[in-house]
């Protein structure tokens, strides 16, 4: 007898015996898992049905974007826009063409007054759009708190812009220069 060979044979026998026992355990575990796999599939299907039936909470992205647009429009109404500048310059040019040969008061009205009122109208339109957008956002249910705050800011800016535009158009803040 060779002590080395005997030792290897014993190790091989133990390893073979452990492997066979492991395979049997795996077979029994697979059968047990098969029952639990069916249960898991049923539970997953039930969870999907519950998720499908539950109403999806709004993310507030659209309302947030509308609130930011409202605030931007309100700010534009207060500071003026490129559209207002172009409309004002157009009215100035038309006034210069019409006022040739007219009286001084007529020239002032045609050249400066119409441009001033056009700027007020354009700014008023932006202010009104800001106010309408803010009111629509504020009437939406279930919006995040920050959306409401930004919409209120847009409404305030739009309201101030609307008041300033109306005052500008009615010449309450600055009147047209007069001919001396």
Coordinates of N, CA, C and O in Angstrom, one line a residue:
X1 N 0.8 -1.2 0.0 CA 0.0 0.0 0.0 C 0.9 1.3 0.0 O 1.8 1.4 0.8
X2 N 0.4 2.1 -0.8 CA 1.1 3.4 -0.9 C 0.4 4.4 -0.1 O -0.8 4.7 -0.4
X3 N 1.0 5.0 0.8 CA 0.3 6.0 1.7 C -0.2 7.2 0.9 O -1.2 7.8 1.2
X4 N 0.5 7.6 -0.1 CA 0.1 8.7 -0.9 C -1.1 8.4 -1.7 O -2.1 9.2 -1.8
X5 N -1.2 7.2 -2.3 CA -2.3 6.8 -3.1 C -3.6 6.6 -2.3 O -4.7 7.0 -2.6
X6 N -3.4 6.0 -1.1 CA -4.5 5.8 -0.2 C -5.1 7.2 0.2 O -6.3 7.3 0.4
X7 N -4.2 8.1 0.5 CA -4.7 9.4 0.9 C -5.5 10.1 -0.2 O -6.5 10.7 0.0
X8 N -5.1 10.0 -1.5 CA -5.8 10.6 -2.6 C -7.1 9.9 -2.8 O -8.1 10.5 -3.1
X9 N -7.1 8.6 -2.7 CA -8.4 7.8 -2.8 C -9.4 8.3 -1.8 O -10.6 8.4 -2.1
X10 N -9.0 8.5 -0.5 CA -9.9 8.9 0.5 C -10.4 10.3 0.2 O -11.6 10.6 0.3
X11 N -9.6 11.2 -0.3 CA -10.0 12.6 -0.6 C -11.0 12.5 -1.8 O -12.0 13.2 -1.8
X12 N -10.7 11.7 -2.8 CA -11.6 11.6 -3.9 C -12.9 11.0 -3.5 O -14.0 11.5 -4.0
X13 N -12.9 10.1 -2.6 CA -14.2 9.5 -2.2 C -15.0 10.5 -1.5 O -16.2 10.6 -1.7
X14 N -14.4 11.3 -0.6 CA -15.1 12.3 0.1 C -15.7 13.4 -0.8 O -16.8 13.8 -0.7
X15 N -14.9 13.8 -1.8 CA -15.3 14.8 -2.7 C -16.4 14.3 -3.6 O -17.4 15.0 -3.8
X16 N -16.4 13.1 -4.0 CA -17.4 12.5 -4.8 C -18.7 12.4 -4.0 O -19.8 12.7 -4.5
X17 N -18.6 12.0 -2.7 CA -19.7 11.9 -1.9 C -20.4 13.2 -1.6 O -21.6 13.4 -1.7
X18 N -19.6 14.3 -1.4 CA -20.1 15.6 -1.2 C -20.7 16.2 -2.4 O -21.8 16.8 -2.4
X19 N -20.2 15.9 -3.6 CA -20.7 16.4 -4.8 C -22.1 15.7 -5.1 O -23.0 16.4 -5.5
X20 N -22.2 14.4 -4.8 CA -23.5 13.7 -5.0 C -24.5 14.3 -4.1 O -25.7 14.5 -4.5
X21 N -24.2 14.5 -2.8 CA -25.1 15.1 -1.9 C -25.5 16.5 -2.3 O -26.7 16.9 -2.2
X22 N -24.6 17.2 -2.8 CA -24.9 18.6 -3.3 C -25.8 18.6 -4.5 O -26.8 19.4 -4.5
X23 N -25.7 17.6 -5.4 CA -26.6 17.5 -6.5 C -28.0 17.2 -6.1 O -28.9 17.7 -6.6
X24 N -28.1 16.2 -5.1 CA -29.4 15.9 -4.6 C -30.1 17.1 -4.0 O -31.3 17.3 -4.2
X25 N -29.3 17.8 -3.2 CA -29.8 19.0 -2.5 C -30.3 20.0 -3.5 O -31.3 20.7 -3.4
X26 N -29.5 20.2 -4.6 CA -29.9 21.1 -5.7 C -31.2 20.7 -6.3 O -32.0 21.6 -6.6
X27 N -31.4 19.4 -6.6 CA -32.6 19.0 -7.2 C -33.8 19.3 -6.3 O -34.9 19.7 -6.8
X28 N -33.7 19.0 -5.0 CA -34.8 19.3 -4.1 C -35.0 20.8 -4.0 O -36.2 21.2 -3.9
X29 N -34.0 21.5 -4.0 CA -34.1 23.0 -3.9 C -34.8 23.5 -5.2 O -35.6 24.4 -5.1
X30 N -34.4 23.0 -6.4 CA -35.1 23.4 -7.6 C -36.6 23.1 -7.6 O -37.4 23.9 -8.1
X31 N -36.9 22.0 -7.1 CA -38.4 21.7 -7.0 C -39.1 22.6 -6.0 O -40.2 23.1 -6.3
X32 N -38.4 23.0 -4.9 CA -39.0 23.9 -4.0 C -39.1 25.3 -4.6 O -40.0 26.0 -4.4
X33 N -38.0 25.7 -5.4 CA -38.0 27.0 -6.0 C -39.1 27.1 -7.1 O -39.6 28.1 -7.4
X34 N -39.4 26.0 -7.8 CA -40.3 26.0 -8.9 C -41.7 26.4 -8.3 O -42.4 27.2 -8.9
X35 N -42.0 26.0 -7.1 CA -43.3 26.4 -6.5 C -43.2 27.9 -6.2 O -44.2 28.6 -6.3
X36 N -42.1 28.3 -5.7 CA -42.0 29.7 -5.3 C -41.8 30.6 -6.5 O -42.2 31.8 -6.5
X37 N -41.3 30.1 -7.6 CA -41.2 30.9 -8.8 C -42.6 31.2 -9.4 O -42.9 32.3 -9.8
X38 N -43.5 30.2 -9.3 CA -44.9 30.5 -9.7 C -45.5 31.5 -8.8 O -46.3 32.4 -9.3
X39 N -45.3 31.4 -7.5 CA -45.8 32.4 -6.6 C -45.2 33.8 -6.9 O -45.9 34.8 -6.9
X40 N -43.9 33.9 -7.2 CA -43.3 35.1 -7.6 C -43.9 35.7 -8.8 O -44.1 37.0 -8.9
X41 N -44.2 34.9 -9.8 CA -44.8 35.4 -11.1 C -46.1 36.0 -10.8 O -46.5 37.1 -11.3
X42 N -46.9 35.3 -10.0 CA -48.3 35.8 -9.6 C -48.2 37.1 -8.9 O -49.0 38.0 -9.1
X43 N -47.2 37.2 -7.9 CA -47.1 38.4 -7.1 C -46.7 39.5 -8.0 O -47.1 40.7 -7.9
X44 N -45.8 39.3 -9.0 CA -45.3 40.3 -9.9 C -46.5 40.8 -10.8 O -46.7 42.0 -11.0
X45 N -47.3 39.9 -11.3 CA -48.5 40.2 -12.1 C -49.5 41.1 -11.3 O -50.0 42.1 -11.8
X46 N -49.7 40.7 -10.0 CA -50.6 41.5 -9.1 C -50.0 42.9 -8.9 O -50.8 43.8 -8.9
X47 N -48.7 43.0 -8.7 CA -48.1 44.3 -8.5 C -48.3 45.2 -9.7 O -48.5 46.4 -9.6
X48 N -48.1 44.6 -10.9 CA -48.3 45.3 -12.2 C -49.7 45.8 -12.3 O -49.9 46.9 -12.8
X49 N -50.7 45.0 -11.9 CA -52.1 45.4 -12.0 C -52.4 46.5 -11.1 O -53.1 47.5 -11.4
X50 N -51.8 46.5 -9.9 CA -52.0 47.5 -8.9 C -51.4 48.8 -9.4 O -52.0 49.9 -9.3
X51 N -50.2 48.7 -10.0 CA -49.5 49.9 -10.5 C -50.3 50.5 -11.6 O -50.4 51.7 -11.8
X52 N -50.9 49.7 -12.5 CA -51.6 50.2 -13.6 C -52.9 50.8 -13.2 O -53.4 51.8 -13.8
X53 N -53.5 50.3 -12.1 CA -54.8 50.9 -11.6 C -54.5 52.2 -10.8 O -55.4 53.0 -10.8
X54 N -53.4 52.3 -10.2 CA -53.1 53.5 -9.4 C -52.9 54.7 -10.3 O -52.2 54.6 -11.3
X55 N -53.4 55.9 -9.9 CA -53.2 57.1 -10.7 C -51.8 57.5 -10.6 O -51.2 57.4 -9.6
X56 N -51.2 58.0 -11.7 CA -49.9 58.4 -11.8 C -49.8 59.9 -11.3 O -50.6 60.7 -11.7
X57 N -48.9 60.1 -10.3 CA -48.8 61.4 -9.8 C -48.2 62.3 -10.8 O -47.2 62.0 -11.4
X58 N -48.7 63.5 -11.0 CA -48.1 64.4 -12.0 C -46.7 64.9 -11.5 O -46.5 65.1 -10.3
X59 N -45.8 65.0 -12.5 CA -44.5 65.4 -12.1 C -44.3 66.9 -11.9 O -43.4 67.4 -11.3
X60 N -45.2 67.7 -12.5 CA -45.2 69.1 -12.4 C -44.3 69.8 -13.3 O -44.0 71.0 -13.2
X61 N -43.7 69.1 -14.3 CA -42.8 69.7 -15.3 C -43.5 70.7 -16.1 O -43.0 71.8 -16.3
X62 N -44.7 70.4 -16.6 CA -45.4 71.3 -17.5 C -45.8 72.6 -16.7 O -45.7 73.7 -17.2
X63 N -46.3 72.4 -15.5 CA -46.8 73.5 -14.7 C -45.6 74.3 -14.3 O -45.6 75.6 -14.3
X64 N -44.4 73.7 -14.0 CA -43.2 74.4 -13.7 C -42.7 75.3 -14.8 O -42.3 76.4 -14.7
X65 N -42.8 74.7 -16.0 CA -42.3 75.4 -17.2 C -43.2 76.6 -17.5 O -42.8 77.7 -17.8
X66 N -44.5 76.4 -17.3 CA -45.5 77.5 -17.6 C -45.3 78.6 -16.5 O -45.4 79.8 -16.9
X67 N -45.0 78.2 -15.3 CA -44.8 79.2 -14.3 C -43.5 80.1 -14.6 O -43.5 81.3 -14.4
X68 N -42.5 79.4 -15.1 CA -41.2 80.1 -15.4 C -41.5 81.0 -16.6 O -41.0 82.2 -16.7
X69 N -42.3 80.5 -17.6 CA -42.6 81.3 -18.8 C -43.4 82.6 -18.3 O -43.2 83.7 -18.8
X70 N -44.3 82.4 -17.4 CA -45.1 83.5 -16.9 C -44.2 84.5 -16.2 O -44.4 85.7 -16.5
X71 N -43.3 84.1 -15.4 CA -42.4 85.1 -14.8 C -41.5 85.8 -15.9 O -41.3 87.0 -15.8
X72 N -41.1 85.0 -16.9 CA -40.3 85.6 -17.9 C -41.1 86.7 -18.7 O -40.6 87.7 -19.1
X73 N -42.3 86.3 -19.0 CA -43.2 87.3 -19.8 C -43.4 88.5 -18.9 O -43.5 89.6 -19.4
X74 N -43.6 88.3 -17.6 CA -43.9 89.5 -16.8 C -42.6 90.4 -16.7 O -42.8 91.6 -16.7
X75 N -41.5 89.8 -16.7 CA -40.2 90.6 -16.7 C -40.1 91.3 -18.0 O -39.6 92.5 -18.0
X76 N -40.4 90.6 -19.1 CA -40.3 91.2 -20.4 C -41.3 92.4 -20.5 O -41.0 93.4 -21.2
X77 N -42.4 92.3 -19.9 CA -43.4 93.4 -20.0 C -42.9 94.6 -19.2 O -43.2 95.7 -19.6
X78 N -42.1 94.4 -18.2 CA -41.6 95.5 -17.4 C -40.4 96.2 -18.1 O -40.2 97.4 -18.0
X79 N -39.5 95.4 -18.7 CA -38.3 95.9 -19.3 C -38.4 96.2 -20.8 O -37.5 96.9 -21.3
X80 N -39.4 95.7 -21.4 CA -39.5 95.9 -22.9 C -38.9 94.8 -23.6 O -38.2 94.0 -23.1
X81 N -39.3 94.6 -24.9 CA -38.9 93.5 -25.7 C -38.4 94.0 -27.1 O -38.6 95.2 -27.4
X82 N -37.8 93.1 -27.8 CA -37.3 93.4 -29.1 C -38.5 93.7 -30.0 O -38.4 94.6 -30.8
X83 N -39.6 93.0 -29.8 CA -40.8 93.2 -30.6 C -41.3 94.6 -30.4 O -41.7 95.3 -31.3
X84 N -41.3 95.1 -29.2 CA -41.8 96.4 -28.8 C -40.9 97.5 -29.5 O -41.4 98.5 -30.0
X85 N -39.6 97.2 -29.4 CA -38.6 98.2 -30.0 C -38.8 98.3 -31.5 O -38.9 99.4 -32.1
X86 N -39.0 97.2 -32.2 CA -39.2 97.2 -33.7 C -40.5 97.9 -34.0 O -40.6 98.7 -34.9
X87 N -41.6 97.6 -33.3 CA -42.9 98.2 -33.5 C -42.8 99.7 -33.3 O -43.4 100.5 -34.0
X88 N -42.1 100.1 -32.3 CA -41.9 101.5 -32.0 C -41.2 102.2 -33.1 O -41.6 103.3 -33.5
X89 N -40.1 101.6 -33.5 CA -39.3 102.2 -34.6 C -40.1 102.3 -35.9 O -40.0 103.3 -36.7
X90 N -40.9 101.3 -36.1 CA -41.8 101.3 -37.3 C -42.8 102.5 -37.2 O -43.0 103.2 -38.2
X91 N -43.4 102.7 -36.1 CA -44.3 103.8 -35.9 C -43.6 105.1 -36.0 O -44.2 106.1 -36.5
X92 N -42.4 105.2 -35.6 CA -41.6 106.5 -35.7 C -41.4 106.8 -37.2 O -41.6 107.9 -37.6
X93 N -41.1 105.8 -38.0 CA -40.8 106.0 -39.4 C -42.1 106.4 -40.1 O -42.1 107.3 -40.9
X94 N -43.2 105.7 -39.8 CA -44.5 106.1 -40.4 C -44.9 107.5 -40.0 O -45.4 108.3 -40.8
X95 N -44.6 107.9 -38.7 CA -44.9 109.2 -38.2 C -44.1 110.3 -39.0 O -44.6 111.3 -39.3
X96 N -42.9 110.0 -39.3 CA -42.0 110.9 -40.0 C -42.5 111.1 -41.4 O -42.5 112.2 -41.9
X97 N -43.0 110.1 -42.0 CA -43.5 110.2 -43.4 C -44.8 111.0 -43.3 O -45.0 111.9 -44.2
X98 N -45.7 110.7 -42.4 CA -47.0 111.4 -42.3 C -46.8 112.9 -41.9 O -47.6 113.8 -42.3
X99 N -45.9 113.2 -41.0 CA -45.7 114.5 -40.4 C -45.0 115.5 -41.3 O -44.9 116.7 -40.9
X100 N -44.6 115.2 -42.4 CA -43.9 116.1 -43.2 C -44.8 117.3 -43.6 O -45.9 117.0 -44.2
X101 N -44.5 118.4 -43.3 CA -45.3 119.6 -43.6 C -46.4 119.9 -42.7 O -47.2 120.8 -42.9
X102 N -46.5 119.1 -41.6 CA -47.6 119.3 -40.6 C -47.1 120.3 -39.5 O -46.0 120.8 -39.5
X103 N -48.0 120.6 -38.6 CA -47.7 121.5 -37.5 C -46.8 120.8 -36.5 O -46.6 119.6 -36.6
X104 N -46.2 121.6 -35.6 CA -45.3 121.0 -34.6 C -46.0 120.0 -33.7 O -45.4 118.9 -33.4
X105 N -47.2 120.3 -33.3 CA -48.0 119.4 -32.4 C -48.3 118.1 -33.2 O -48.2 117.0 -32.6
X106 N -48.6 118.2 -34.5 CA -48.9 117.0 -35.2 C -47.7 116.2 -35.4 O -47.7 115.0 -35.4
X107 N -46.5 116.8 -35.7 CA -45.3 116.1 -35.8 C -44.9 115.4 -34.6 O -44.5 114.2 -34.6
X108 N -45.0 116.0 -33.4 CA -44.7 115.4 -32.1 C -45.6 114.2 -31.9 O -45.2 113.1 -31.5
X109 N -46.9 114.4 -32.2 CA -47.8 113.3 -32.0 C -47.5 112.1 -32.9 O -47.6 110.9 -32.5
X110 N -47.3 112.4 -34.2 CA -47.1 111.3 -35.2 C -45.7 110.6 -34.9 O -45.7 109.4 -35.1
X111 N -44.7 111.4 -34.6 CA -43.4 110.8 -34.5 C -43.1 110.1 -33.2 O -42.7 109.0 -33.1
X112 N -43.5 110.8 -32.1 CA -43.2 110.3 -30.8 C -44.4 109.6 -30.1 O -44.2 108.6 -29.4
X113 N -45.5 110.2 -30.2 CA -46.7 109.7 -29.5 C -47.1 108.4 -29.9 O -47.4 107.5 -29.1
X114 N -47.2 108.1 -31.2 CA -47.6 106.8 -31.7 C -46.6 105.7 -31.4 O -47.0 104.6 -31.0
X115 N -45.3 106.1 -31.4 CA -44.3 105.1 -31.0 C -44.4 104.7 -29.6 O -44.2 103.6 -29.1
X116 N -44.6 105.8 -28.7 CA -44.8 105.6 -27.3 C -46.0 104.7 -27.0 O -45.9 103.7 -26.2
X117 N -47.1 104.9 -27.7 CA -48.3 104.1 -27.4 C -48.1 102.7 -28.0 O -48.7 101.8 -27.4
X118 N -47.4 102.6 -29.1 CA -47.2 101.2 -29.6 C -46.3 100.4 -28.6 O -46.6 99.2 -28.4
X119 N -45.3 101.0 -28.0 CA -44.5 100.3 -27.0 C -45.3 99.9 -25.8 O -45.2 98.8 -25.3
X120 N -46.2 100.8 -25.4 CA -47.1 100.5 -24.3 C -48.0 99.3 -24.6 O -48.3 98.4 -23.8
X121 N -48.6 99.3 -25.9 CA -49.4 98.2 -26.3 C -48.7 96.9 -26.3 O -49.2 95.8 -25.8
X122 N -47.5 96.8 -26.9 CA -46.8 95.6 -26.9 C -46.4 95.1 -25.5 O -46.6 93.9 -25.2
X123 N -45.9 96.0 -24.7 CA -45.6 95.6 -23.3 C -46.9 95.2 -22.6 O -46.8 94.2 -21.7
X124 N -48.0 95.8 -22.8 CA -49.3 95.4 -22.2 C -49.7 94.0 -22.7 O -50.2 93.2 -21.9
X125 N -49.4 93.6 -23.9 CA -49.8 92.3 -24.4 C -48.9 91.3 -23.7 O -49.4 90.2 -23.2
X126 N -47.6 91.5 -23.5 CA -46.7 90.6 -22.8 C -47.2 90.5 -21.3 O -47.2 89.4 -20.8
X127 N -47.6 91.6 -20.7 CA -48.0 91.6 -19.3 C -49.3 90.7 -19.2 O -49.5 90.0 -18.3
X128 N -50.2 90.9 -20.2 CA -51.5 90.2 -20.1 C -51.2 88.7 -20.3 O -51.8 87.8 -19.6
X129 N -50.3 88.3 -21.2 CA -50.0 86.9 -21.4 C -49.3 86.3 -20.1 O -49.6 85.2 -19.8
X130 N -48.5 87.1 -19.5 CA -47.9 86.6 -18.2 C -49.0 86.4 -17.2 O -48.9 85.4 -16.4
X131 N -49.9 87.3 -17.1 CA -51.0 87.2 -16.1 C -51.9 86.0 -16.4 O -52.2 85.2 -15.5
X132 N -52.2 85.8 -17.6 CA -53.1 84.7 -18.0 C -52.4 83.3 -17.7 O -53.0 82.4 -17.1
X133 N -51.1 83.3 -18.1 CA -50.4 82.0 -17.9 C -50.2 81.7 -16.4 O -50.4 80.6 -16.0
X134 N -50.0 82.7 -15.6 CA -49.8 82.5 -14.2 C -51.2 82.1 -13.5 O -51.2 81.2 -12.7
X135 N -52.3 82.6 -14.0 CA -53.6 82.3 -13.4 C -53.9 80.8 -13.8 O -54.4 80.0 -13.0
X136 N -53.6 80.4 -15.0 CA -53.8 79.0 -15.4 C -53.0 78.1 -14.6 O -53.5 77.1 -14.1
X137 N -51.7 78.4 -14.3 CA -50.9 77.5 -13.5 C -51.4 77.5 -12.1 O -51.4 76.4 -11.5
X138 N -51.8 78.6 -11.6 CA -52.3 78.6 -10.2 C -53.7 77.9 -10.0 O -54.0 77.5 -8.9
X139 N -54.4 77.7 -11.1 CA -55.7 77.0 -10.9 C -55.5 75.5 -11.1 O -56.5 74.8 -10.9
X140 N -54.3 75.1 -11.5 CA -54.1 73.6 -11.6 C -54.0 73.0 -10.3 O -53.3 73.5 -9.4
X141 N -54.6 71.8 -10.1 CA -54.5 71.1 -8.8 C -53.2 70.4 -8.7 O -52.6 70.0 -9.7
X142 N -52.8 70.1 -7.5 CA -51.7 69.2 -7.2 C -50.4 69.7 -7.9 O -49.9 69.0 -8.8
X143 N -49.9 70.9 -7.6 CA -48.7 71.3 -8.2 C -47.7 71.4 -7.1 O -48.0 71.7 -5.9
X144 N -46.4 71.3 -7.4 CA -45.4 71.5 -6.4 C -45.4 72.9 -5.9 O -45.8 73.8 -6.5
X145 N -44.9 73.1 -4.7 CA -44.9 74.4 -4.0 C -44.1 75.4 -4.8 O -44.5 76.6 -4.9
X146 N -43.0 75.0 -5.3 CA -42.1 76.0 -6.0 C -42.8 76.5 -7.2 O -42.6 77.7 -7.6
X147 N -43.6 75.7 -7.9 CA -44.4 76.1 -9.1 C -45.4 77.2 -8.7 O -45.5 78.2 -9.4
X148 N -46.0 77.0 -7.6 CA -47.0 78.0 -7.2 C -46.3 79.3 -6.9 O -46.8 80.4 -7.2
X149 N -45.1 79.3 -6.2 CA -44.4 80.5 -5.9 C -43.9 81.2 -7.2 O -44.0 82.4 -7.3
X150 N -43.4 80.5 -8.1 CA -43.0 81.1 -9.4 C -44.2 81.7 -10.2 O -44.1 82.8 -10.7
X151 N -45.3 81.0 -10.1 CA -46.5 81.4 -10.8 C -47.0 82.7 -10.2 O -47.5 83.6 -10.9
X152 N -47.0 82.8 -8.8 CA -47.4 84.0 -8.1 C -46.5 85.2 -8.5 O -46.9 86.3 -8.8
X153 N -45.2 84.9 -8.6 CA -44.2 85.9 -9.1 C -44.6 86.4 -10.5 O -44.5 87.6 -10.8
X154 N -44.9 85.4 -11.4 CA -45.3 85.8 -12.7 C -46.6 86.6 -12.8 O -46.7 87.6 -13.5
X155 N -47.5 86.3 -11.9 CA -48.8 87.0 -11.8 C -48.5 88.5 -11.3 O -49.1 89.4 -11.9
X156 N -47.7 88.6 -10.3 CA -47.3 89.9 -9.8 C -46.6 90.8 -10.8 O -47.0 91.9 -11.1
X157 N -45.6 90.2 -11.5 CA -44.9 90.9 -12.6 C -45.8 91.3 -13.7 O -45.8 92.4 -14.2
X158 N -46.7 90.4 -14.1 CA -47.7 90.6 -15.1 C -48.6 91.7 -14.7 O -49.0 92.6 -15.6
X159 N -49.1 91.7 -13.5 CA -50.0 92.7 -13.0 C -49.4 94.1 -13.0 O -50.0 95.1 -13.4
X160 N -48.2 94.2 -12.5 CA -47.4 95.5 -12.5 C -47.2 95.9 -13.9 O -47.4 97.1 -14.2
X161 N -46.8 95.0 -14.8 CA -46.5 95.4 -16.2 C -47.8 95.9 -16.9 O -47.8 96.8 -17.7
X162 N -48.9 95.3 -16.5 CA -50.2 95.7 -17.1 C -50.6 97.1 -16.6 O -51.0 98.0 -17.4
X163 N -50.4 97.4 -15.4 CA -50.7 98.7 -14.8 C -49.7 99.8 -15.4 O -50.2 100.8 -15.8
X164 N -48.5 99.4 -15.6 CA -47.5 100.4 -16.1 C -47.8 100.6 -17.6 O -47.7 101.8 -18.1
X165 N -48.2 99.6 -18.3 CA -48.5 99.7 -19.8 C -49.7 100.6 -19.9 O -49.8 101.4 -20.8
X166 N -50.8 100.4 -19.1 CA -52.0 101.2 -19.2 C -51.7 102.6 -18.9 O -52.1 103.6 -19.6
X167 N -50.8 102.9 -17.9 CA -50.4 104.2 -17.5 C -49.6 104.9 -18.6 O -49.7 106.1 -18.9
X168 N -48.7 104.1 -19.3 CA -48.0 104.6 -20.4 C -48.8 105.0 -21.6 O -48.7 106.0 -22.2
X169 N -49.8 104.1 -21.9 CA -50.7 104.4 -23.0 C -51.6 105.6 -22.8 O -51.8 106.4 -23.7
X170 N -52.0 105.8 -21.5 CA -52.8 106.9 -21.2 C -52.0 108.2 -20.8 O -52.6 109.2 -20.4
X171 N -50.7 108.1 -21.0 CA -49.8 109.3 -20.7 C -50.0 109.8 -19.3 O -49.9 110.9 -19.0
X172 N -50.1 108.8 -18.3 CA -50.2 109.2 -16.9 C -48.9 109.5 -16.3 O -48.7 110.3 -15.4
X173 N -47.9 108.8 -16.7 CA -46.5 108.9 -16.1 C -45.7 110.0 -16.8 O -45.1 110.8 -16.1
X174 N -45.7 110.0 -18.1 CA -45.0 111.0 -18.9 C -45.9 111.5 -20.0 O -46.4 110.6 -20.7
X175 N -46.0 112.7 -20.1 CA -46.9 113.2 -21.2 C -46.0 113.6 -22.4 O -44.7 113.7 -22.3
X176 N -46.6 113.7 -23.6 CA -45.8 114.0 -24.7 C -45.4 115.5 -24.6 O -46.0 116.3 -24.0
X177 N -44.2 115.7 -25.2 CA -43.8 117.1 -25.2 C -44.7 118.0 -26.0 O -45.4 117.6 -26.9
X178 N -44.8 119.3 -25.6 CA -45.7 120.2 -26.3 C -44.9 121.2 -27.2 O -43.7 121.5 -26.9
X179 N -45.5 121.6 -28.2 CA -44.9 122.6 -29.1 C -44.9 124.0 -28.4 O -46.0 124.4 -28.0
X180 N -43.9 124.7 -28.4 CA -43.9 126.0 -27.7 C -44.2 127.1 -28.7 O -44.2 127.1 -29.8

